[in-house]
Amino acid sequence: MSALRSIRGMNDVLPDDSHRWQYLEAVVVSVLDSYGYSEIRMPLVEPTALFSRSIGEVTDIVEKEMYSFEDRNGDSLSLRPEGTAGCVRAAIQHNLLATPARLWYRGPMFRYERPQKGRQRQFHQIGAELFGYAGPDADAELIFLLARLWRRLGLQNVVRLEINSIGSLDARAAYRSALVNYLSAHHDELDEDSQRRLQSNPLRILDSKNAQTQGLLDGAPALQEYLDDESREDFVRLCAYLDAAGVAYTVNPRLVRGLDYYNKTVFEWVTDELGAQGTVCAGGRYDGLVAQLGGKATPGVGFAMGVERLLLLIEALDLFPAEPVPSMYVMAMGDAAEQRATACVEKLRDTFPDLGITRHLGGGSFKSQMKKADRSGAQLALLWGEDEVAAGEVTIKPLRGDGEQQRLPEEQLSERVQALLE
Ligand code: ATP
Ligand code: MG
């Protein structure tokens, strides 16, 4: 029988890698904590309508990328393709928006895309949402938080910030018709994707990767000229915040984002180190979304970072800290020694709850146990043989450096370990 395999684009995270995931997550969580954001955990599955109503019926995500299915009840459900919609749904449902709220989430997202480096069908995001503040100081807070995160990870010189304002809904509608007018006159020169989008989602044409289409856009009306006054002023204030804090950015007038719910500020952090999948984090303001999903009108702004892409980037730059290794490897030769060793080690764990202790299992010769001890990367080996048991002692053997092996009474083990750890 052929062995079953994981689904294309949905990957296992193996033990060697999971340390890296834990490292990244720990740094992100620590920065989010320090800015006062609290974690929220939403289900992976939501009603399909949640996503079509928020992300937008004619976006790539909802049109082509969602994993949707009918459950046994005949209800249409979808694996979440992103976190903001579910977070807003939960915040409304549990009345978290009566006062301003800072929330973050993490976990797998699902999109039926063509798998390639930095693009999976199950991928992971860590995202944050800031509810209740309409001003650009809130946008700036999220950007500062991210800039700090990149510094903590050592990525500050390889990611760059692109920002834009896409204005109010009305401003965008006016711009949309101007853009459609212009592009319709050049319909035949557009790439196939853009021709399709001309009807459904013309703003997305702005970030087309097609060179000829990009050339055409040079002559197109600019979104900036259609911005409403408030959006324009907020954008100027946001830029002032960033300037004052020394956070570098470029204004990319063609940055639009692929989700319908955004307004005013949008931003992306981009790297050149990962080829085509260069956006590691993206976000923006979505002042209409809460009301659109049935809540009391509440402004919001948020971001989501792609965990796999960040891991690739940290790996490419060789910035992962050394993998954790156990401090001690515990060996025993013979039944009586096994019993003694086990009892002592469990006591040691009581005294040093955070100490990494790997207990050798399965017996074997001294030589084979020593080999495993060496391979474990541990600093010290603890050793119980017949002699040690008879004398109520234990042998401590340094595995790195050139310290001396020594035997000492078991009662002194904790004290000795304490000293060696200092
Ligand atoms: P892209 O243009 O690369 O498809 P997107 O605009 O669809 O990205 P968002 O919905 O804004 O992406 O998601 C935020 C971040 O999540 C992205 O910037 C990226 O880092 C990550 N991401 C999105 N889709 C995937 C995927 N299929 N695989 C891995 N990471 C992804
Ligand atoms: Mg996408």
Short mmCIF file of N, CA, C and O in Angstrom, two decimals, residues 131-184:
data_model
loop_
_atom_site.label_atom_id
_atom_site.label_comp_id
_atom_site.label_asym_id
_atom_site.label_seq_id
_atom_site.Cartn_x
_atom_site.Cartn_y
_atom_site.Cartn_z
N PHE A 131 -8.30 48.60 17.54
CA PHE A 131 -9.66 49.08 17.32
C PHE A 131 -9.95 50.33 18.14
O PHE A 131 -9.53 50.43 19.29
N GLY A 132 -10.68 51.24 17.55
CA GLY A 132 -11.21 52.36 18.33
C GLY A 132 -10.48 53.68 18.14
O GLY A 132 -10.85 54.67 18.76
N TYR A 133 -9.46 53.70 17.31
CA TYR A 133 -8.72 54.94 17.07
C TYR A 133 -8.72 55.25 15.58
O TYR A 133 -8.21 54.46 14.78
N ALA A 134 -9.23 56.41 15.23
CA ALA A 134 -9.35 56.77 13.81
C ALA A 134 -8.12 57.51 13.30
O ALA A 134 -7.95 57.66 12.09
N GLY A 135 -7.25 57.96 14.19
CA GLY A 135 -6.17 58.85 13.78
C GLY A 135 -4.92 58.12 13.33
O GLY A 135 -4.73 56.93 13.61
N PRO A 136 -4.03 58.86 12.66
CA PRO A 136 -2.79 58.25 12.15
C PRO A 136 -1.80 57.89 13.26
O PRO A 136 -0.84 57.17 13.00
N ASP A 137 -2.05 58.39 14.50
CA ASP A 137 -1.17 57.95 15.60
C ASP A 137 -1.30 56.44 15.80
O ASP A 137 -0.34 55.77 16.20
N ALA A 138 -2.50 55.90 15.54
CA ALA A 138 -2.71 54.46 15.68
C ALA A 138 -1.96 53.70 14.58
O ALA A 138 -1.28 52.70 14.85
N ASP A 139 -2.06 54.21 13.34
CA ASP A 139 -1.30 53.59 12.25
C ASP A 139 0.19 53.58 12.59
O ASP A 139 0.90 52.59 12.39
N ALA A 140 0.63 54.73 13.13
CA ALA A 140 2.06 54.87 13.45
C ALA A 140 2.47 53.88 14.53
O ALA A 140 3.55 53.30 14.46
N GLU A 141 1.60 53.67 15.52
CA GLU A 141 1.94 52.72 16.59
C GLU A 141 2.27 51.34 16.02
O GLU A 141 3.25 50.71 16.40
N LEU A 142 1.43 50.89 15.10
CA LEU A 142 1.65 49.56 14.53
C LEU A 142 2.95 49.52 13.73
O LEU A 142 3.69 48.54 13.77
N ILE A 143 3.22 50.59 13.03
CA ILE A 143 4.45 50.62 12.23
C ILE A 143 5.69 50.68 13.14
O ILE A 143 6.67 49.99 12.91
N PHE A 144 5.59 51.44 14.22
CA PHE A 144 6.71 51.48 15.18
C PHE A 144 6.94 50.11 15.80
O PHE A 144 8.07 49.66 15.98
N LEU A 145 5.83 49.47 16.14
CA LEU A 145 5.93 48.12 16.74
C LEU A 145 6.68 47.19 15.78
O LEU A 145 7.58 46.45 16.18
N LEU A 146 6.31 47.26 14.50
CA LEU A 146 6.95 46.38 13.52
C LEU A 146 8.41 46.75 13.31
O LEU A 146 9.28 45.88 13.23
N ALA A 147 8.69 48.05 13.25
CA ALA A 147 10.09 48.47 13.07
C ALA A 147 10.94 47.95 14.23
O ALA A 147 12.08 47.50 14.05
N ARG A 148 10.35 47.99 15.43
CA ARG A 148 11.08 47.48 16.60
C ARG A 148 11.29 45.97 16.48
O ARG A 148 12.36 45.45 16.79
N LEU A 149 10.25 45.30 16.01
CA LEU A 149 10.37 43.84 15.83
C LEU A 149 11.50 43.50 14.86
O LEU A 149 12.32 42.63 15.13
N TRP A 150 11.57 44.21 13.74
CA TRP A 150 12.64 43.91 12.76
C TRP A 150 14.00 44.14 13.41
O TRP A 150 14.94 43.40 13.16
N ARG A 151 14.10 45.21 14.23
CA ARG A 151 15.39 45.44 14.90
C ARG A 151 15.72 44.29 15.84
O ARG A 151 16.85 43.81 15.89
N ARG A 152 14.71 43.83 16.59
CA ARG A 152 14.95 42.73 17.52
C ARG A 152 15.40 41.46 16.78
O ARG A 152 16.18 40.66 17.31
N LEU A 153 14.91 41.29 15.56
CA LEU A 153 15.26 40.09 14.81
C LEU A 153 16.51 40.27 13.95
O LEU A 153 16.98 39.33 13.32
N GLY A 154 17.04 41.50 13.94
CA GLY A 154 18.21 41.78 13.12
C GLY A 154 17.88 41.99 11.65
O GLY A 154 18.74 41.88 10.78
N LEU A 155 16.62 42.27 11.33
CA LEU A 155 16.19 42.39 9.94
C LEU A 155 16.06 43.82 9.46
O LEU A 155 15.62 44.08 8.33
N GLN A 156 16.44 44.78 10.33
CA GLN A 156 16.12 46.18 10.02
C GLN A 156 16.73 46.67 8.70
O GLN A 156 16.18 47.56 8.06
N ASN A 157 17.83 46.05 8.27
CA ASN A 157 18.45 46.52 7.02
C ASN A 157 17.99 45.76 5.78
O ASN A 157 18.41 46.08 4.67
N VAL A 158 17.17 44.75 5.96
CA VAL A 158 16.75 43.97 4.79
C VAL A 158 15.25 44.07 4.51
O VAL A 158 14.78 43.53 3.51
N VAL A 159 14.50 44.71 5.38
CA VAL A 159 13.09 44.97 5.04
C VAL A 159 12.89 46.48 4.93
O VAL A 159 13.50 47.25 5.66
N ARG A 160 12.07 46.87 3.97
CA ARG A 160 11.78 48.28 3.83
C ARG A 160 10.28 48.50 3.82
O ARG A 160 9.50 47.63 3.42
N LEU A 161 9.91 49.66 4.28
CA LEU A 161 8.49 49.98 4.45
C LEU A 161 7.98 50.76 3.24
O LEU A 161 8.57 51.75 2.83
N GLU A 162 6.88 50.28 2.67
CA GLU A 162 6.18 51.04 1.62
C GLU A 162 4.81 51.41 2.16
O GLU A 162 4.13 50.57 2.74
N ILE A 163 4.43 52.66 1.98
CA ILE A 163 3.12 53.09 2.47
C ILE A 163 2.37 53.83 1.37
O ILE A 163 2.95 54.33 0.41
N ASN A 164 1.07 53.89 1.55
CA ASN A 164 0.23 54.64 0.62
C ASN A 164 -1.07 54.95 1.34
O ASN A 164 -1.37 54.38 2.39
N SER A 165 -1.84 55.88 0.78
CA SER A 165 -3.20 56.07 1.26
C SER A 165 -4.13 55.77 0.10
O SER A 165 -3.94 56.26 -1.01
N ILE A 166 -5.13 54.94 0.35
CA ILE A 166 -6.10 54.64 -0.71
C ILE A 166 -7.40 55.40 -0.48
O ILE A 166 -8.38 55.17 -1.18
N GLY A 167 -7.42 56.28 0.52
CA GLY A 167 -8.53 57.20 0.68
C GLY A 167 -9.81 56.59 1.21
O GLY A 167 -9.85 55.44 1.62
N SER A 168 -10.85 57.40 1.17
CA SER A 168 -12.16 56.94 1.64
C SER A 168 -12.83 56.08 0.57
O SER A 168 -12.37 56.03 -0.57
N LEU A 169 -13.90 55.45 0.94
CA LEU A 169 -14.66 54.64 -0.01
C LEU A 169 -15.10 55.48 -1.20
O LEU A 169 -14.99 55.06 -2.36
N ASP A 170 -15.61 56.69 -0.92
CA ASP A 170 -16.09 57.57 -1.99
C ASP A 170 -14.96 57.98 -2.92
O ASP A 170 -15.10 57.98 -4.14
N ALA A 171 -13.84 58.35 -2.30
CA ALA A 171 -12.70 58.77 -3.11
C ALA A 171 -12.27 57.64 -4.03
O ALA A 171 -11.95 57.85 -5.21
N ARG A 172 -12.29 56.44 -3.48
CA ARG A 172 -11.87 55.30 -4.27
C ARG A 172 -12.84 55.01 -5.41
O ARG A 172 -12.44 54.63 -6.50
N ALA A 173 -14.13 55.20 -5.13
CA ALA A 173 -15.14 54.97 -6.18
C ALA A 173 -14.92 55.95 -7.34
O ALA A 173 -14.98 55.57 -8.51
N ALA A 174 -14.65 57.21 -6.99
CA ALA A 174 -14.41 58.21 -8.04
C ALA A 174 -13.16 57.86 -8.83
O ALA A 174 -13.13 57.93 -10.07
N TYR A 175 -12.13 57.47 -8.11
CA TYR A 175 -10.88 57.11 -8.78
C TYR A 175 -11.07 55.88 -9.66
O TYR A 175 -10.58 55.81 -10.78
N ARG A 176 -11.83 54.95 -9.12
CA ARG A 176 -12.09 53.71 -9.85
C ARG A 176 -12.67 54.00 -11.23
O ARG A 176 -12.20 53.45 -12.23
N SER A 177 -13.66 54.88 -11.30
CA SER A 177 -14.23 55.11 -12.64
C SER A 177 -13.25 55.84 -13.54
O SER A 177 -13.20 55.56 -14.74
N ALA A 178 -12.45 56.75 -12.97
CA ALA A 178 -11.43 57.41 -13.80
C ALA A 178 -10.43 56.39 -14.35
O ALA A 178 -10.05 56.43 -15.53
N LEU A 179 -10.03 55.46 -13.49
CA LEU A 179 -9.06 54.45 -13.90
C LEU A 179 -9.66 53.52 -14.96
O LEU A 179 -9.01 53.20 -15.97
N VAL A 180 -10.90 53.11 -14.74
CA VAL A 180 -11.56 52.22 -15.69
C VAL A 180 -11.70 52.92 -17.05
O VAL A 180 -11.44 52.33 -18.09
N ASN A 181 -12.06 54.20 -17.01
CA ASN A 181 -12.15 54.98 -18.25
C ASN A 181 -10.85 54.94 -19.02
O ASN A 181 -10.81 54.65 -20.21
N TYR A 182 -9.78 55.26 -18.30
CA TYR A 182 -8.47 55.32 -18.95
C TYR A 182 -8.06 53.95 -19.48
O TYR A 182 -7.66 53.80 -20.63
N LEU A 183 -8.18 52.92 -18.64
CA LEU A 183 -7.69 51.60 -19.03
C LEU A 183 -8.57 50.97 -20.11
O LEU A 183 -8.07 50.20 -20.94
N SER A 184 -9.85 51.30 -20.11
CA SER A 184 -10.75 50.73 -21.13
C SER A 184 -10.31 51.18 -22.52
O SER A 184 -10.39 50.41 -23.49
#
